[in-house]
Amino acid sequence: MTFLTETQHRRRWLRTSLLAVLAAGALAVGTIAAAPAAMGDEQLDLGPTLIETGTGPSGYAMTFRYQAPAGVEQVHIYGDWTYSVPENVTCDGCGDGRPPWEWQPGDVAATQWRTIPMELGDDGVWEVTVPLPAGTFRYAFTHDCTSAVATGCTLNYDPANPWEIFPQYPGAPGAVRSTTWVPENPDFPTYDTDYQRPVAAEDLGTLESVRYTSPLSTNPVGVHDMVVYTPAGYDPDREQPYPTLYLSHGGGDHSTAWTMQGVAHYIVQNAIDERAASEMVIVSTDFNGLPGGNTGYVNELRNNVIPYMEQHYNVSAAAIDRAFAGFSAGGSRASTILYDHTDLFGYHAVWSAAPPAPSAEQIERMKNVEGEIMIGTGLQDRLGNIAVNQLARIEQLKAAGVALTDHHVPGGHTWHVWRPLLNFYIRDVIFDEDDDGVADSFDVCAATALPDVPTGDQKPNHYAATTDGFVDAAGEVGYSLLEAGGCSGSQIIEAAGLGEGHAKHGIARGALESWIASLTD
């Protein structure tokens, strides 16, 4: 593989919005150190730059430029862009171990990460260009490291691409890294990760690190930290309070993980902007420094986190307006909440964790969850044989009569799995009370029942509401339920005072279009 280092021929057509992030605990290697502050970043053009190559495997590459301290003789970049065919991922850390320029259709992202050498230019800047498929990638730099997997080497984040929120207390677990995003090139399809795209600052809500009083916390003593995202246009005085999504990180991370490396705020804001998810507040919690394991964490939520949010933000106090999700060690905590504390949340998600066998009492609690349950994993997650064990537990729960949504994606124990699981959860599971596929924030009609068919023969140019949308007499979808504000034909007929003919033969096209137009006026 020959890397492109001729900067005079690069096409720097898109400077990506960038976040620095924590590394997943399963991948954390060596010591973590802050990289030296770069002088004259603009003049030296440091940081990552996306390049459209027009060639395979992905049509895009990323050029990284980094200024190392004096005396460093070799710099490597270290990122989560190793790939394998699924069938070769037979254990955690197993797989083909192919670099990104050898990506091929059907590949899954696999551990473990590997270093790529950089070249020192005449301007004193280390540089490398790496072809990358679509997605969000974490990376760091090593100095004079001889390990191909950075074992025992100090990881340095990119000072030209720092994260927005750093660890809030000394000794916070997790590696400090940086993040960049690559879109999908339509001429070279790889992965559909457009939902992860960075949101421009003027269109983004507010991301803040919050420290609150916690008698339970031992580190920091008496206080604890969380990261809160309020969506664009958040109104602290809005009559209808916002629903809240509570998230838990995995082992070796802390409260910044879901935003700094999971880009949860981008994923949620993009879905809101597309009217595919309800406007919601995100709370990314920290389970470190809380004695009592899973139960101690639940006590922290019940006694400190949720009360703080309800006192300081315009969020609903109803359990049905709260959702929880966690992965890995956070998925274990999600399982405890799902099994024993269903009163706290209306919606529950357990990811990349295999819940233990439930008791009869726990099964009954799950059957009475007010909202919905989602369980999902990476299909090649071999850490503790999670994928196999979780799939078996799902079948057991279903056989016991527990209603749940299981959704899985290709991949191992990695953020390349947890980001799409979050995207599915917010778009297809939570905060849709009547389950019509239209998020509550954009749903004009409550208790929509589908399908909603005419009482008589459906006429041409008349429509009936189904789960797929409004269909004509030939079965063709003409309008979406989202366009109609989540209202069925019967609900529109009643609200608009239309005649009985619409109920008998289907709502006429003109009446339906007038209703849709009225929602946008």
mmCIF file of N, CA, C and O in Angstrom, residues 247-250 254-265 267 282 284-285 325-327 351 415 418-419 422:
data_model
loop_
_atom_site.group_PDB
_atom_site.id
_atom_site.type_symbol
_atom_site.label_atom_id
_atom_site.label_comp_id
_atom_site.label_asym_id
_atom_site.label_seq_id
_atom_site.Cartn_x
_atom_site.Cartn_y
_atom_site.Cartn_z
ATOM 1 N N LEU A 247 -28.397 7.238 29.219
ATOM 2 C CA LEU A 247 -27.470 6.301 28.600
ATOM 3 C C LEU A 247 -26.373 5.904 29.578
ATOM 4 O O LEU A 247 -25.908 6.719 30.380
ATOM 5 N N SER A 248 -25.939 4.645 29.484
ATOM 6 C CA SER A 248 -24.804 4.179 30.270
ATOM 7 C C SER A 248 -23.697 3.693 29.347
ATOM 8 O O SER A 248 -23.943 2.989 28.361
ATOM 9 N N HIS A 249 -22.480 4.056 29.701
ATOM 10 C CA HIS A 249 -21.285 3.616 28.978
ATOM 11 C C HIS A 249 -20.944 2.179 29.338
ATOM 12 O O HIS A 249 -21.628 1.532 30.140
ATOM 13 N N GLY A 250 -19.842 1.672 28.792
ATOM 14 C CA GLY A 250 -19.353 0.346 29.119
ATOM 15 C C GLY A 250 -18.171 0.415 30.067
ATOM 16 O O GLY A 250 -17.787 1.485 30.549
ATOM 17 N N HIS A 254 -16.452 6.557 30.925
ATOM 18 C CA HIS A 254 -17.202 7.350 31.887
ATOM 19 C C HIS A 254 -18.220 8.213 31.136
ATOM 20 O O HIS A 254 -18.576 7.885 30.014
ATOM 21 N N SER A 255 -18.689 9.293 31.746
ATOM 22 C CA SER A 255 -19.875 9.984 31.231
ATOM 23 C C SER A 255 -19.685 10.643 29.872
ATOM 24 O O SER A 255 -20.658 10.918 29.180
ATOM 25 N N THR A 256 -18.455 10.908 29.466
ATOM 26 C CA THR A 256 -18.257 11.557 28.161
ATOM 27 C C THR A 256 -18.340 10.571 26.995
ATOM 28 O O THR A 256 -18.387 10.978 25.840
ATOM 29 N N ALA A 257 -18.350 9.262 27.293
ATOM 30 C CA ALA A 257 -18.191 8.257 26.242
ATOM 31 C C ALA A 257 -19.265 8.346 25.165
ATOM 32 O O ALA A 257 -18.972 8.288 23.969
ATOM 33 N N TRP A 258 -20.534 8.457 25.571
ATOM 34 C CA TRP A 258 -21.610 8.383 24.589
ATOM 35 C C TRP A 258 -21.610 9.561 23.620
ATOM 36 O O TRP A 258 -22.088 9.431 22.483
ATOM 37 N N THR A 259 -21.096 10.703 24.030
ATOM 38 C CA THR A 259 -21.065 11.836 23.109
ATOM 39 C C THR A 259 -19.702 11.988 22.437
ATOM 40 O O THR A 259 -19.613 12.184 21.229
ATOM 41 N N MET A 260 -18.625 11.841 23.210
ATOM 42 C CA MET A 260 -17.311 12.075 22.639
ATOM 43 C C MET A 260 -16.866 10.982 21.684
ATOM 44 O O MET A 260 -16.124 11.232 20.747
ATOM 45 N N GLN A 261 -17.301 9.747 21.902
ATOM 46 C CA GLN A 261 -16.960 8.702 20.937
ATOM 47 C C GLN A 261 -18.189 8.050 20.314
ATOM 48 O O GLN A 261 -18.124 7.550 19.206
ATOM 49 N N GLY A 262 -19.306 8.097 20.991
ATOM 50 C CA GLY A 262 -20.537 7.535 20.431
ATOM 51 C C GLY A 262 -21.319 8.508 19.591
ATOM 52 O O GLY A 262 -22.277 8.119 18.922
ATOM 53 N N VAL A 263 -20.939 9.777 19.586
ATOM 54 C CA VAL A 263 -21.602 10.881 18.876
ATOM 55 C C VAL A 263 -23.129 10.816 19.014
ATOM 56 O O VAL A 263 -23.873 11.053 18.065
ATOM 57 N N ALA A 264 -23.592 10.506 20.233
ATOM 58 C CA ALA A 264 -25.028 10.362 20.465
ATOM 59 C C ALA A 264 -25.782 11.646 20.170
ATOM 60 O O ALA A 264 -26.921 11.609 19.680
ATOM 61 N N HIS A 265 -25.174 12.800 20.470
ATOM 62 C CA HIS A 265 -25.870 14.069 20.227
ATOM 63 C C HIS A 265 -26.068 14.313 18.738
ATOM 64 O O HIS A 265 -27.094 14.862 18.329
ATOM 65 N N ILE A 267 -26.325 11.810 16.457
ATOM 66 C CA ILE A 267 -27.293 10.805 16.029
ATOM 67 C C ILE A 267 -28.714 11.244 16.371
ATOM 68 O O ILE A 267 -29.635 11.158 15.542
ATOM 69 N N ILE A 282 -30.788 14.249 26.329
ATOM 70 C CA ILE A 282 -29.927 13.087 26.550
ATOM 71 C C ILE A 282 -29.143 13.279 27.838
ATOM 72 O O ILE A 282 -28.578 14.348 28.075
ATOM 73 N N SER A 284 -26.021 11.370 29.669
ATOM 74 C CA SER A 284 -25.004 10.331 29.629
ATOM 75 C C SER A 284 -24.376 10.229 31.018
ATOM 76 O O SER A 284 -23.732 11.152 31.487
ATOM 77 N N THR A 285 -24.599 9.105 31.677
ATOM 78 C CA THR A 285 -24.263 8.948 33.085
ATOM 79 C C THR A 285 -22.877 8.328 33.283
ATOM 80 O O THR A 285 -22.209 7.930 32.322
ATOM 81 N N ALA A 325 -30.812 3.074 28.113
ATOM 82 C CA ALA A 325 -30.054 2.151 27.265
ATOM 83 C C ALA A 325 -28.630 2.079 27.775
ATOM 84 O O ALA A 325 -28.059 3.084 28.215
ATOM 85 N N GLY A 326 -28.039 0.893 27.710
ATOM 86 C CA GLY A 326 -26.644 0.716 28.082
ATOM 87 C C GLY A 326 -26.042 -0.443 27.317
ATOM 88 O O GLY A 326 -26.751 -1.372 26.908
ATOM 89 N N PHE A 327 -24.722 -0.381 27.100
ATOM 90 C CA PHE A 327 -24.042 -1.463 26.396
ATOM 91 C C PHE A 327 -22.949 -2.058 27.276
ATOM 92 O O PHE A 327 -22.409 -1.404 28.154
ATOM 93 N N TRP A 351 -27.888 -3.735 25.388
ATOM 94 C CA TRP A 351 -27.055 -3.955 24.206
ATOM 95 C C TRP A 351 -25.738 -4.619 24.582
ATOM 96 O O TRP A 351 -25.100 -4.262 25.588
ATOM 97 N N TRP A 415 -17.921 0.393 19.040
ATOM 98 C CA TRP A 415 -18.808 1.530 18.771
ATOM 99 C C TRP A 415 -19.428 1.450 17.379
ATOM 100 O O TRP A 415 -20.467 2.074 17.124
ATOM 101 N N TRP A 418 -22.647 -0.029 18.496
ATOM 102 C CA TRP A 418 -23.499 0.699 19.447
ATOM 103 C C TRP A 418 -24.114 1.956 18.846
ATOM 104 O O TRP A 418 -25.228 2.327 19.201
ATOM 105 N N ARG A 419 -23.433 2.586 17.917
ATOM 106 C CA ARG A 419 -24.039 3.765 17.262
ATOM 107 C C ARG A 419 -25.292 3.370 16.467
ATOM 108 O O ARG A 419 -26.330 4.012 16.607
ATOM 109 N N LEU A 422 -28.205 2.558 18.808
ATOM 110 C CA LEU A 422 -28.828 3.779 19.327
ATOM 111 C C LEU A 422 -29.730 4.407 18.277
ATOM 112 O O LEU A 422 -30.856 4.840 18.584
#
